[in-house]
């Protein structure tokens, strides 16, 4: 069983709408949690990184939250754009790094 | 600023042929280097990581090997490719002693084994 579970597996939204992606993890001990954006056929690019003491981190229209007690994180995208279409990967670091399988987001005009 | 390069960008190889993928990093010294594989619709799988020249750790036993002949060069190899080696291969680097903090990924190599 993967120690980092992401949901939904895929998501389709209309341009301009908001959406929230979820990441639940069982990794322990916890070091940090990162969200990456991966365009098709490209390498992942970091969006946010949060340590244990941080519960919110923003990067433009992207806002990540972390609840270390419940071991849950979310990535909220505001006013989506066509360029937001990509896979979003949650990565939790412990003694090593654990990757979620990603959420495939498609933004339609 | 730091940059990471991978080549080739795409590769189609027959089963049983050898493989060599190269990754180089610029603008940093003594980086930690990583090779990942991403199968279609799957998450990233760490294959190898290196904390220095000649120091390679393997995460998953497999048909592949890695080498680090120079400080900022990381090579992924195979003597005989299998169909199951097809996938998207990503190289990444992180600052020394901060391997769990931030990793920066290269553009990737799409490998198709036929």
mmCIF file with all atom_site columns, C-alpha atoms in Angstrom:
data_model
loop_
_atom_site.group_PDB
_atom_site.id
_atom_site.type_symbol
_atom_site.label_atom_id
_atom_site.label_alt_id
_atom_site.label_comp_id
_atom_site.label_asym_id
_atom_site.label_entity_id
_atom_site.label_seq_id
_atom_site.pdbx_PDB_ins_code
_atom_site.Cartn_x
_atom_site.Cartn_y
_atom_site.Cartn_z
_atom_site.occupancy
_atom_site.B_iso_or_equiv
_atom_site.pdbx_formal_charge
_atom_site.auth_seq_id
_atom_site.auth_comp_id
_atom_site.auth_asym_id
_atom_site.auth_atom_id
_atom_site.pdbx_PDB_model_num
ATOM 1   C CA . UNK A 1 1   ? 0.000   0.000  0.000   1.00 0.00 ? 1   UNK A CA 1
ATOM 2   C CA . UNK A 1 2   ? 1.352   3.380  -1.011  1.00 0.00 ? 2   UNK A CA 1
ATOM 3   C CA . UNK A 1 3   ? 2.155   5.546  1.958   1.00 0.00 ? 3   UNK A CA 1
ATOM 4   C CA . UNK A 1 4   ? 1.053   8.637  0.038   1.00 0.00 ? 4   UNK A CA 1
ATOM 5   C CA . UNK A 1 5   ? -2.454  8.522  -1.410  1.00 0.00 ? 5   UNK A CA 1
ATOM 6   C CA . UNK A 1 6   ? -3.756  11.250 -3.696  1.00 0.00 ? 6   UNK A CA 1
ATOM 7   C CA . UNK A 1 7   ? -7.313  11.938 -4.737  1.00 0.00 ? 7   UNK A CA 1
ATOM 8   C CA . UNK A 1 8   ? -8.976  12.270 -7.058  1.00 0.00 ? 8   UNK A CA 1
ATOM 9   C CA . UNK A 1 9   ? -6.985  10.305 -9.588  1.00 0.00 ? 9   UNK A CA 1
ATOM 10  C CA . UNK A 1 10  ? -8.160  12.693 -12.295 1.00 0.00 ? 10  UNK A CA 1
ATOM 11  C CA . UNK A 1 11  ? -10.224 15.837 -12.424 1.00 0.00 ? 11  UNK A CA 1
ATOM 12  C CA . UNK A 1 12  ? -11.775 17.949 -15.178 1.00 0.00 ? 12  UNK A CA 1
ATOM 13  C CA . UNK A 1 13  ? -12.848 21.522 -14.462 1.00 0.00 ? 13  UNK A CA 1
ATOM 14  C CA . UNK A 1 14  ? -13.809 24.563 -16.475 1.00 0.00 ? 14  UNK A CA 1
ATOM 15  C CA . UNK A 1 15  ? -11.466 27.477 -16.867 1.00 0.00 ? 15  UNK A CA 1
ATOM 16  C CA . UNK A 1 16  ? -11.901 30.025 -14.104 1.00 0.00 ? 16  UNK A CA 1
ATOM 17  C CA . UNK A 1 17  ? -13.190 27.523 -11.562 1.00 0.00 ? 17  UNK A CA 1
ATOM 18  C CA . UNK A 1 18  ? -11.454 26.571 -8.333  1.00 0.00 ? 18  UNK A CA 1
ATOM 19  C CA . UNK A 1 19  ? -10.452 23.068 -7.345  1.00 0.00 ? 19  UNK A CA 1
ATOM 20  C CA . UNK A 1 20  ? -8.878  21.217 -4.445  1.00 0.00 ? 20  UNK A CA 1
ATOM 21  C CA . UNK A 1 21  ? -6.604  18.211 -4.629  1.00 0.00 ? 21  UNK A CA 1
ATOM 22  C CA . UNK A 1 22  ? -6.050  15.915 -1.666  1.00 0.00 ? 22  UNK A CA 1
ATOM 23  C CA . UNK A 1 23  ? -3.065  14.072 -0.282  1.00 0.00 ? 23  UNK A CA 1
ATOM 24  C CA . UNK A 1 24  ? -3.219  11.682 2.668   1.00 0.00 ? 24  UNK A CA 1
ATOM 25  C CA . UNK A 1 25  ? -0.104  10.057 3.997   1.00 0.00 ? 25  UNK A CA 1
ATOM 26  C CA . UNK A 1 26  ? 0.992   7.526  6.573   1.00 0.00 ? 26  UNK A CA 1
ATOM 27  C CA . UNK A 1 27  ? 4.708   8.267  6.294   1.00 0.00 ? 27  UNK A CA 1
ATOM 28  C CA . UNK A 1 28  ? 6.435   8.581  9.647   1.00 0.00 ? 28  UNK A CA 1
ATOM 29  C CA . UNK A 1 29  ? 8.475   10.306 10.909  1.00 0.00 ? 29  UNK A CA 1
ATOM 30  C CA . UNK A 1 30  ? 7.575   13.373 8.915   1.00 0.00 ? 30  UNK A CA 1
ATOM 31  C CA . UNK A 1 31  ? 10.147  15.823 7.556   1.00 0.00 ? 31  UNK A CA 1
ATOM 32  C CA . UNK A 1 32  ? 8.363   17.875 4.920   1.00 0.00 ? 32  UNK A CA 1
ATOM 33  C CA . UNK A 1 33  ? 5.659   17.730 2.277   1.00 0.00 ? 33  UNK A CA 1
ATOM 34  C CA . UNK A 1 34  ? 5.930   19.069 -1.225  1.00 0.00 ? 34  UNK A CA 1
ATOM 35  C CA . UNK A 1 35  ? 3.571   19.606 -4.092  1.00 0.00 ? 35  UNK A CA 1
ATOM 36  C CA . UNK A 1 36  ? 4.931   19.383 -7.608  1.00 0.00 ? 36  UNK A CA 1
ATOM 37  C CA . UNK A 1 37  ? 3.351   20.268 -10.938 1.00 0.00 ? 37  UNK A CA 1
ATOM 38  C CA . UNK A 1 38  ? 4.280   18.069 -13.862 1.00 0.00 ? 38  UNK A CA 1
ATOM 39  C CA . UNK A 1 39  ? 3.342   19.046 -17.381 1.00 0.00 ? 39  UNK A CA 1
ATOM 40  C CA . UNK A 1 40  ? 2.965   16.151 -19.810 1.00 0.00 ? 40  UNK A CA 1
ATOM 41  C CA . UNK A 1 41  ? 6.353   14.914 -20.949 1.00 0.00 ? 41  UNK A CA 1
ATOM 42  C CA . UNK A 1 42  ? 8.254   17.262 -18.642 1.00 0.00 ? 42  UNK A CA 1
ATOM 43  C CA . UNK A 1 43  ? 9.964   17.024 -15.306 1.00 0.00 ? 43  UNK A CA 1
ATOM 44  C CA . UNK A 1 44  ? 8.095   17.984 -12.119 1.00 0.00 ? 44  UNK A CA 1
ATOM 45  C CA . UNK A 1 45  ? 8.417   21.551 -10.885 1.00 0.00 ? 45  UNK A CA 1
ATOM 46  C CA . UNK A 1 46  ? 8.085   22.417 -7.228  1.00 0.00 ? 46  UNK A CA 1
ATOM 47  C CA . UNK A 1 47  ? 5.067   24.476 -6.199  1.00 0.00 ? 47  UNK A CA 1
ATOM 48  C CA . UNK A 1 48  ? 5.247   24.481 -2.413  1.00 0.00 ? 48  UNK A CA 1
ATOM 49  C CA . UNK A 1 49  ? 7.130   22.875 0.425   1.00 0.00 ? 49  UNK A CA 1
ATOM 50  C CA . UNK A 1 50  ? 5.913   22.708 4.002   1.00 0.00 ? 50  UNK A CA 1
ATOM 51  C CA . UNK A 1 51  ? 7.569   21.552 7.185   1.00 0.00 ? 51  UNK A CA 1
ATOM 52  C CA . UNK A 1 52  ? 5.842   20.250 10.285  1.00 0.00 ? 52  UNK A CA 1
ATOM 53  C CA . UNK A 1 53  ? 5.217   23.693 11.744  1.00 0.00 ? 53  UNK A CA 1
ATOM 54  C CA . UNK A 1 54  ? 3.665   25.188 8.626   1.00 0.00 ? 54  UNK A CA 1
ATOM 55  C CA . UNK A 1 55  ? -0.007  24.676 7.852   1.00 0.00 ? 55  UNK A CA 1
ATOM 56  C CA . UNK A 1 56  ? -0.445  26.965 4.847   1.00 0.00 ? 56  UNK A CA 1
ATOM 57  C CA . UNK A 1 57  ? 1.817   27.977 2.001   1.00 0.00 ? 57  UNK A CA 1
ATOM 58  C CA . UNK A 1 58  ? 0.856   29.962 -1.069  1.00 0.00 ? 58  UNK A CA 1
ATOM 59  C CA . UNK A 1 59  ? 2.451   30.325 -4.468  1.00 0.00 ? 59  UNK A CA 1
ATOM 60  C CA . UNK A 1 60  ? 0.364   32.635 -6.618  1.00 0.00 ? 60  UNK A CA 1
ATOM 61  C CA . UNK A 1 61  ? -2.958  30.943 -7.323  1.00 0.00 ? 61  UNK A CA 1
ATOM 62  C CA . UNK A 1 62  ? -1.782  27.757 -5.585  1.00 0.00 ? 62  UNK A CA 1
ATOM 63  C CA . UNK A 1 63  ? -2.362  27.339 -1.857  1.00 0.00 ? 63  UNK A CA 1
ATOM 64  C CA . UNK A 1 64  ? -1.256  24.240 -0.004  1.00 0.00 ? 64  UNK A CA 1
ATOM 65  C CA . UNK A 1 65  ? -2.430  23.289 3.462   1.00 0.00 ? 65  UNK A CA 1
ATOM 66  C CA . UNK A 1 66  ? -1.028  20.753 5.868   1.00 0.00 ? 66  UNK A CA 1
ATOM 67  C CA . UNK A 1 67  ? -2.582  19.104 8.901   1.00 0.00 ? 67  UNK A CA 1
ATOM 68  C CA . UNK A 1 68  ? 0.235   17.120 10.443  1.00 0.00 ? 68  UNK A CA 1
ATOM 69  C CA . UNK A 1 69  ? -2.094  15.674 13.099  1.00 0.00 ? 69  UNK A CA 1
ATOM 70  C CA . UNK A 1 70  ? -4.413  14.033 10.608  1.00 0.00 ? 70  UNK A CA 1
ATOM 71  C CA . UNK A 1 71  ? -1.621  13.596 8.045   1.00 0.00 ? 71  UNK A CA 1
ATOM 72  C CA . UNK A 1 72  ? -3.527  15.351 5.324   1.00 0.00 ? 72  UNK A CA 1
ATOM 73  C CA . UNK A 1 73  ? -2.589  17.992 2.805   1.00 0.00 ? 73  UNK A CA 1
ATOM 74  C CA . UNK A 1 74  ? -4.518  19.777 0.127   1.00 0.00 ? 74  UNK A CA 1
ATOM 75  C CA . UNK A 1 75  ? -3.624  21.893 -2.863  1.00 0.00 ? 75  UNK A CA 1
ATOM 76  C CA . UNK A 1 76  ? -6.165  24.534 -3.772  1.00 0.00 ? 76  UNK A CA 1
ATOM 77  C CA . UNK A 1 77  ? -6.049  26.145 -7.197  1.00 0.00 ? 77  UNK A CA 1
ATOM 78  C CA . UNK A 1 78  ? -7.905  29.404 -7.586  1.00 0.00 ? 78  UNK A CA 1
ATOM 79  C CA . UNK A 1 79  ? -9.312  30.790 -10.832 1.00 0.00 ? 79  UNK A CA 1
ATOM 80  C CA . UNK A 1 80  ? -7.937  27.935 -12.902 1.00 0.00 ? 80  UNK A CA 1
ATOM 81  C CA . UNK A 1 81  ? -6.260  28.557 -16.233 1.00 0.00 ? 81  UNK A CA 1
ATOM 82  C CA . UNK A 1 82  ? -5.741  26.287 -19.213 1.00 0.00 ? 82  UNK A CA 1
ATOM 83  C CA . UNK A 1 83  ? -2.053  26.154 -18.323 1.00 0.00 ? 83  UNK A CA 1
ATOM 84  C CA . UNK A 1 84  ? -2.924  24.530 -15.008 1.00 0.00 ? 84  UNK A CA 1
ATOM 85  C CA . UNK A 1 85  ? -3.646  21.305 -16.904 1.00 0.00 ? 85  UNK A CA 1
ATOM 86  C CA . UNK A 1 86  ? -1.007  18.947 -15.578 1.00 0.00 ? 86  UNK A CA 1
ATOM 87  C CA . UNK A 1 87  ? -0.363  16.230 -13.031 1.00 0.00 ? 87  UNK A CA 1
ATOM 88  C CA . UNK A 1 88  ? 0.053   17.341 -9.440  1.00 0.00 ? 88  UNK A CA 1
ATOM 89  C CA . UNK A 1 89  ? 2.255   15.177 -7.283  1.00 0.00 ? 89  UNK A CA 1
ATOM 90  C CA . UNK A 1 90  ? 2.397   15.090 -3.512  1.00 0.00 ? 90  UNK A CA 1
ATOM 91  C CA . UNK A 1 91  ? 5.734   14.055 -2.012  1.00 0.00 ? 91  UNK A CA 1
ATOM 92  C CA . UNK A 1 92  ? 6.316   13.336 1.663   1.00 0.00 ? 92  UNK A CA 1
ATOM 93  C CA . UNK A 1 93  ? 9.836   13.172 3.049   1.00 0.00 ? 93  UNK A CA 1
ATOM 94  C CA . UNK A 1 94  ? 10.800  11.018 5.964   1.00 0.00 ? 94  UNK A CA 1
ATOM 95  C CA . UNK A 1 95  ? 13.988  8.975  6.033   1.00 0.00 ? 95  UNK A CA 1
ATOM 96  C CA . UNK A 1 96  ? 13.431  8.936  2.299   1.00 0.00 ? 96  UNK A CA 1
ATOM 97  C CA . UNK A 1 97  ? 10.942  10.394 -0.130  1.00 0.00 ? 97  UNK A CA 1
ATOM 98  C CA . UNK A 1 98  ? 7.541   8.914  -0.810  1.00 0.00 ? 98  UNK A CA 1
ATOM 99  C CA . UNK A 1 99  ? 5.688   9.925  -3.946  1.00 0.00 ? 99  UNK A CA 1
ATOM 100 C CA . UNK A 1 100 ? 1.978   9.940  -4.556  1.00 0.00 ? 100 UNK A CA 1
ATOM 101 C CA . UNK A 1 101 ? 0.721   8.692  -7.904  1.00 0.00 ? 101 UNK A CA 1
ATOM 102 C CA . UNK A 1 102 ? -0.530  12.175 -8.735  1.00 0.00 ? 102 UNK A CA 1
ATOM 103 C CA . UNK A 1 103 ? -3.791  13.813 -9.730  1.00 0.00 ? 103 UNK A CA 1
ATOM 104 C CA . UNK A 1 104 ? -4.278  14.508 -13.411 1.00 0.00 ? 104 UNK A CA 1
ATOM 105 C CA . UNK A 1 105 ? -6.013  17.885 -13.773 1.00 0.00 ? 105 UNK A CA 1
ATOM 106 C CA . UNK A 1 106 ? -7.567  18.991 -17.042 1.00 0.00 ? 106 UNK A CA 1
ATOM 107 C CA . UNK A 1 107 ? -8.824  22.544 -17.380 1.00 0.00 ? 107 UNK A CA 1
ATOM 108 C CA . UNK A 1 108 ? -11.239 23.034 -20.255 1.00 0.00 ? 108 UNK A CA 1
ATOM 109 C CA . UNK A 1 109 ? -12.227 26.336 -21.891 1.00 0.00 ? 109 UNK A CA 1
ATOM 110 C CA . UNK B 2 1   ? 21.686  29.733 -11.361 1.00 0.00 ? 1   UNK B CA 1
ATOM 111 C CA . UNK B 2 2   ? 21.522  25.976 -11.448 1.00 0.00 ? 2   UNK B CA 1
ATOM 112 C CA . UNK B 2 3   ? 20.349  23.997 -14.450 1.00 0.00 ? 3   UNK B CA 1
ATOM 113 C CA . UNK B 2 4   ? 19.956  20.311 -15.089 1.00 0.00 ? 4   UNK B CA 1
ATOM 114 C CA . UNK B 2 5   ? 20.171  18.668 -18.487 1.00 0.00 ? 5   UNK B CA 1
ATOM 115 C CA . UNK B 2 6   ? 19.137  15.260 -19.706 1.00 0.00 ? 6   UNK B CA 1
ATOM 116 C CA . UNK B 2 7   ? 19.629  13.586 -23.042 1.00 0.00 ? 7   UNK B CA 1
ATOM 117 C CA . UNK B 2 8   ? 18.392  12.243 -25.186 1.00 0.00 ? 8   UNK B CA 1
ATOM 118 C CA . UNK B 2 9   ? 14.867  13.608 -24.843 1.00 0.00 ? 9   UNK B CA 1
ATOM 119 C CA . UNK B 2 10  ? 13.358  10.543 -26.492 1.00 0.00 ? 10  UNK B CA 1
ATOM 120 C CA . UNK B 2 11  ? 14.748  7.149  -27.327 1.00 0.00 ? 11  UNK B CA 1
ATOM 121 C CA . UNK B 2 12  ? 13.395  4.038  -29.024 1.00 0.00 ? 12  UNK B CA 1
ATOM 122 C CA . UNK B 2 13  ? 15.482  0.939  -28.499 1.00 0.00 ? 13  UNK B CA 1
ATOM 123 C CA . UNK B 2 14  ? 14.949  -2.753 -29.305 1.00 0.00 ? 14  UNK B CA 1
ATOM 124 C CA . UNK B 2 15  ? 14.819  -5.374 -26.592 1.00 0.00 ? 15  UNK B CA 1
ATOM 125 C CA . UNK B 2 16  ? 18.289  -6.617 -25.715 1.00 0.00 ? 16  UNK B CA 1
ATOM 126 C CA . UNK B 2 17  ? 20.086  -3.456 -26.783 1.00 0.00 ? 17  UNK B CA 1
ATOM 127 C CA . UNK B 2 18  ? 22.229  -1.398 -24.391 1.00 0.00 ? 18  UNK B CA 1
ATOM 128 C CA . UNK B 2 19  ? 21.181  1.887  -22.835 1.00 0.00 ? 19  UNK B CA 1
ATOM 129 C CA . UNK B 2 20  ? 22.970  5.018  -21.717 1.00 0.00 ? 20  UNK B CA 1
ATOM 130 C CA . UNK B 2 21  ? 21.121  8.078  -20.449 1.00 0.00 ? 21  UNK B CA 1
ATOM 131 C CA . UNK B 2 22  ? 23.074  11.085 -19.303 1.00 0.00 ? 22  UNK B CA 1
ATOM 132 C CA . UNK B 2 23  ? 22.311  13.794 -16.805 1.00 0.00 ? 23  UNK B CA 1
ATOM 133 C CA . UNK B 2 24  ? 24.449  16.824 -16.028 1.00 0.00 ? 24  UNK B CA 1
ATOM 134 C CA . UNK B 2 25  ? 23.996  19.632 -13.547 1.00 0.00 ? 25  UNK B CA 1
ATOM 135 C CA . UNK B 2 26  ? 25.421  23.135 -13.826 1.00 0.00 ? 26  UNK B CA 1
ATOM 136 C CA . UNK B 2 27  ? 25.834  25.878 -11.281 1.00 0.00 ? 27  UNK B CA 1
ATOM 137 C CA . UNK B 2 28  ? 26.300  23.804 -8.142  1.00 0.00 ? 28  UNK B CA 1
ATOM 138 C CA . UNK B 2 29  ? 28.973  21.657 -6.555  1.00 0.00 ? 29  UNK B CA 1
ATOM 139 C CA . UNK B 2 30  ? 28.715  18.237 -4.961  1.00 0.00 ? 30  UNK B CA 1
ATOM 140 C CA . UNK B 2 31  ? 24.989  17.870 -5.547  1.00 0.00 ? 31  UNK B CA 1
ATOM 141 C CA . UNK B 2 32  ? 23.001  14.826 -4.565  1.00 0.00 ? 32  UNK B CA 1
ATOM 142 C CA . UNK B 2 33  ? 21.836  13.193 -7.787  1.00 0.00 ? 33  UNK B CA 1
ATOM 143 C CA . UNK B 2 34  ? 18.869  10.938 -8.414  1.00 0.00 ? 34  UNK B CA 1
ATOM 144 C CA . UNK B 2 35  ? 17.411  8.768  -11.165 1.00 0.00 ? 35  UNK B CA 1
ATOM 145 C CA . UNK B 2 36  ? 13.665  8.151  -11.199 1.00 0.00 ? 36  UNK B CA 1
ATOM 146 C CA . UNK B 2 37  ? 11.389  6.176  -13.482 1.00 0.00 ? 37  UNK B CA 1
ATOM 147 C CA . UNK B 2 38  ? 7.789   7.063  -14.104 1.00 0.00 ? 38  UNK B CA 1
ATOM 148 C CA . UNK B 2 39  ? 5.625   4.443  -15.757 1.00 0.00 ? 39  UNK B CA 1
ATOM 149 C CA . UNK B 2 40  ? 2.485   5.572  -17.548 1.00 0.00 ? 40  UNK B CA 1
ATOM 150 C CA . UNK B 2 41  ? -0.140  6.653  -15.032 1.00 0.00 ? 41  UNK B CA 1
ATOM 151 C CA . UNK B 2 42  ? 2.087   5.731  -12.119 1.00 0.00 ? 42  UNK B CA 1
ATOM 152 C CA . UNK B 2 43  ? 4.039   7.653  -9.528  1.00 0.00 ? 43  UNK B CA 1
ATOM 153 C CA . UNK B 2 44  ? 7.739   8.318  -9.550  1.00 0.00 ? 44  UNK B CA 1
ATOM 154 C CA . UNK B 2 45  ? 9.947   5.433  -8.518  1.00 0.00 ? 45  UNK B CA 1
ATOM 155 C CA . UNK B 2 46  ? 13.406  6.189  -7.174  1.00 0.00 ? 46  UNK B CA 1
ATOM 156 C CA . UNK B 2 47  ? 15.973  4.000  -8.922  1.00 0.00 ? 47  UNK B CA 1
ATOM 157 C CA . UNK B 2 48  ? 19.357  5.312  -7.788  1.00 0.00 ? 48  UNK B CA 1
ATOM 158 C CA . UNK B 2 49  ? 20.818  8.151  -5.822  1.00 0.00 ? 49  UNK B CA 1
ATOM 159 C CA . UNK B 2 50  ? 24.337  9.423  -5.342  1.00 0.00 ? 50  UNK B CA 1
ATOM 160 C CA . UNK B 2 51  ? 25.888  11.684 -2.733  1.00 0.00 ? 51  UNK B CA 1
ATOM 161 C CA . UNK B 2 52  ? 29.275  11.882 -4.421  1.00 0.00 ? 52  UNK B CA 1
ATOM 162 C CA . UNK B 2 53  ? 31.567  10.666 -7.194  1.00 0.00 ? 53  UNK B CA 1
ATOM 163 C CA . UNK B 2 54  ? 31.531  6.898  -7.371  1.00 0.00 ? 54  UNK B CA 1
ATOM 164 C CA . UNK B 2 55  ? 28.928  6.619  -4.600  1.00 0.00 ? 55  UNK B CA 1
ATOM 165 C CA . UNK B 2 56  ? 25.776  4.987  -5.872  1.00 0.00 ? 56  UNK B CA 1
ATOM 166 C CA . UNK B 2 57  ? 22.856  3.601  -3.889  1.00 0.00 ? 57  UNK B CA 1
ATOM 167 C CA . UNK B 2 58  ? 20.290  1.398  -5.553  1.00 0.00 ? 58  UNK B CA 1
ATOM 168 C CA . UNK B 2 59  ? 16.711  1.501  -4.366  1.00 0.00 ? 59  UNK B CA 1
ATOM 169 C CA . UNK B 2 60  ? 15.198  -1.188 -6.534  1.00 0.00 ? 60  UNK B CA 1
ATOM 170 C CA . UNK B 2 61  ? 16.932  -4.315 -7.841  1.00 0.00 ? 61  UNK B CA 1
ATOM 171 C CA . UNK B 2 62  ? 16.602  -4.324 -11.586 1.00 0.00 ? 62  UNK B CA 1
ATOM 172 C CA . UNK B 2 63  ? 18.143  -4.485 -14.989 1.00 0.00 ? 63  UNK B CA 1
ATOM 173 C CA . UNK B 2 64  ? 19.667  -1.010 -14.708 1.00 0.00 ? 64  UNK B CA 1
ATOM 174 C CA . UNK B 2 65  ? 22.824  0.461  -13.237 1.00 0.00 ? 65  UNK B CA 1
ATOM 175 C CA . UNK B 2 66  ? 24.059  3.962  -12.531 1.00 0.00 ? 66  UNK B CA 1
ATOM 176 C CA . UNK B 2 67  ? 27.423  5.645  -12.439 1.00 0.00 ? 67  UNK B CA 1
ATOM 177 C CA . UNK B 2 68  ? 28.762  9.026  -11.418 1.00 0.00 ? 68  UNK B CA 1
ATOM 178 C CA . UNK B 2 69  ? 32.089  9.537  -13.166 1.00 0.00 ? 69  UNK B CA 1
ATOM 179 C CA . UNK B 2 70  ? 32.209  13.264 -12.411 1.00 0.00 ? 70  UNK B CA 1
ATOM 180 C CA . UNK B 2 71  ? 30.794  15.479 -9.695  1.00 0.00 ? 71  UNK B CA 1
ATOM 181 C CA . UNK B 2 72  ? 27.920  16.778 -11.791 1.00 0.00 ? 72  UNK B CA 1
ATOM 182 C CA . UNK B 2 73  ? 27.381  13.884 -14.166 1.00 0.00 ? 73  UNK B CA 1
ATOM 183 C CA . UNK B 2 74  ? 25.050  10.970 -13.573 1.00 0.00 ? 74  UNK B CA 1
ATOM 184 C CA . UNK B 2 75  ? 24.591  8.142  -16.044 1.00 0.00 ? 75  UNK B CA 1
ATOM 185 C CA . UNK B 2 76  ? 21.904  5.475  -16.193 1.00 0.00 ? 76  UNK B CA 1
ATOM 186 C CA . UNK B 2 77  ? 22.818  2.331  -18.090 1.00 0.00 ? 77  UNK B CA 1
ATOM 187 C CA . UNK B 2 78  ? 21.676  -1.094 -19.057 1.00 0.00 ? 78  UNK B CA 1
ATOM 188 C CA . UNK B 2 79  ? 23.499  -3.886 -20.844 1.00 0.00 ? 79  UNK B CA 1
ATOM 189 C CA . UNK B 2 80  ? 20.313  -5.454 -22.217 1.00 0.00 ? 80  UNK B CA 1
ATOM 190 C CA . UNK B 2 81  ? 17.000  -3.631 -22.234 1.00 0.00 ? 81  UNK B CA 1
ATOM 191 C CA . UNK B 2 82  ? 13.742  -5.331 -21.357 1.00 0.00 ? 82  UNK B CA 1
ATOM 192 C CA . UNK B 2 83  ? 10.265  -4.331 -22.486 1.00 0.00 ? 83  UNK B CA 1
ATOM 193 C CA . UNK B 2 84  ? 9.501   -3.432 -18.889 1.00 0.00 ? 84  UNK B CA 1
ATOM 194 C CA . UNK B 2 85  ? 12.253  -0.792 -18.959 1.00 0.00 ? 85  UNK B CA 1
ATOM 195 C CA . UNK B 2 86  ? 10.025  1.471  -21.041 1.00 0.00 ? 86  UNK B CA 1
ATOM 196 C CA . UNK B 2 87  ? 9.051   4.632  -19.231 1.00 0.00 ? 87  UNK B CA 1
ATOM 197 C CA . UNK B 2 88  ? 9.854   8.235  -18.520 1.00 0.00 ? 88  UNK B CA 1
ATOM 198 C CA . UNK B 2 89  ? 13.226  8.659  -16.816 1.00 0.00 ? 89  UNK B CA 1
ATOM 199 C CA . UNK B 2 90  ? 13.885  11.690 -14.709 1.00 0.00 ? 90  UNK B CA 1
ATOM 200 C CA . UNK B 2 91  ? 17.112  12.921 -13.233 1.00 0.00 ? 91  UNK B CA 1
ATOM 201 C CA . UNK B 2 92  ? 17.040  15.243 -10.234 1.00 0.00 ? 92  UNK B CA 1
ATOM 202 C CA . UNK B 2 93  ? 19.487  17.048 -8.006  1.00 0.00 ? 93  UNK B CA 1
ATOM 203 C CA . UNK B 2 94  ? 19.391  18.480 -4.533  1.00 0.00 ? 94  UNK B CA 1
ATOM 204 C CA . UNK B 2 95  ? 21.786  20.542 -2.481  1.00 0.00 ? 95  UNK B CA 1
ATOM 205 C CA . UNK B 2 96  ? 24.279  18.502 -0.459  1.00 0.00 ? 96  UNK B CA 1
ATOM 206 C CA . UNK B 2 97  ? 23.083  17.630 3.036   1.00 0.00 ? 97  UNK B CA 1
ATOM 207 C CA . UNK B 2 98  ? 19.570  18.787 2.107   1.00 0.00 ? 98  UNK B CA 1
ATOM 208 C CA . UNK B 2 99  ? 18.384  15.774 0.168   1.00 0.00 ? 99  UNK B CA 1
ATOM 209 C CA . UNK B 2 100 ? 15.012  15.777 1.853   1.00 0.00 ? 100 UNK B CA 1
ATOM 210 C CA . UNK B 2 101 ? 14.342  19.437 1.404   1.00 0.00 ? 101 UNK B CA 1
ATOM 211 C CA . UNK B 2 102 ? 14.076  20.266 -2.273  1.00 0.00 ? 102 UNK B CA 1
ATOM 212 C CA . UNK B 2 103 ? 14.784  18.353 -5.439  1.00 0.00 ? 103 UNK B CA 1
ATOM 213 C CA . UNK B 2 104 ? 15.004  19.871 -8.883  1.00 0.00 ? 104 UNK B CA 1
ATOM 214 C CA . UNK B 2 105 ? 14.097  17.725 -11.846 1.00 0.00 ? 105 UNK B CA 1
ATOM 215 C CA . UNK B 2 106 ? 15.439  17.588 -15.353 1.00 0.00 ? 106 UNK B CA 1
ATOM 216 C CA . UNK B 2 107 ? 13.250  17.550 -18.479 1.00 0.00 ? 107 UNK B CA 1
ATOM 217 C CA . UNK B 2 108 ? 13.200  13.755 -18.653 1.00 0.00 ? 108 UNK B CA 1
ATOM 218 C CA . UNK B 2 109 ? 13.888  11.069 -21.251 1.00 0.00 ? 109 UNK B CA 1
ATOM 219 C CA . UNK B 2 110 ? 11.062  9.095  -22.813 1.00 0.00 ? 110 UNK B CA 1
ATOM 220 C CA . UNK B 2 111 ? 12.323  5.546  -23.405 1.00 0.00 ? 111 UNK B CA 1
ATOM 221 C CA . UNK B 2 112 ? 10.364  3.080  -25.509 1.00 0.00 ? 112 UNK B CA 1
ATOM 222 C CA . UNK B 2 113 ? 11.660  -0.447 -25.710 1.00 0.00 ? 113 UNK B CA 1
ATOM 223 C CA . UNK B 2 114 ? 10.259  -2.329 -28.701 1.00 0.00 ? 114 UNK B CA 1
#
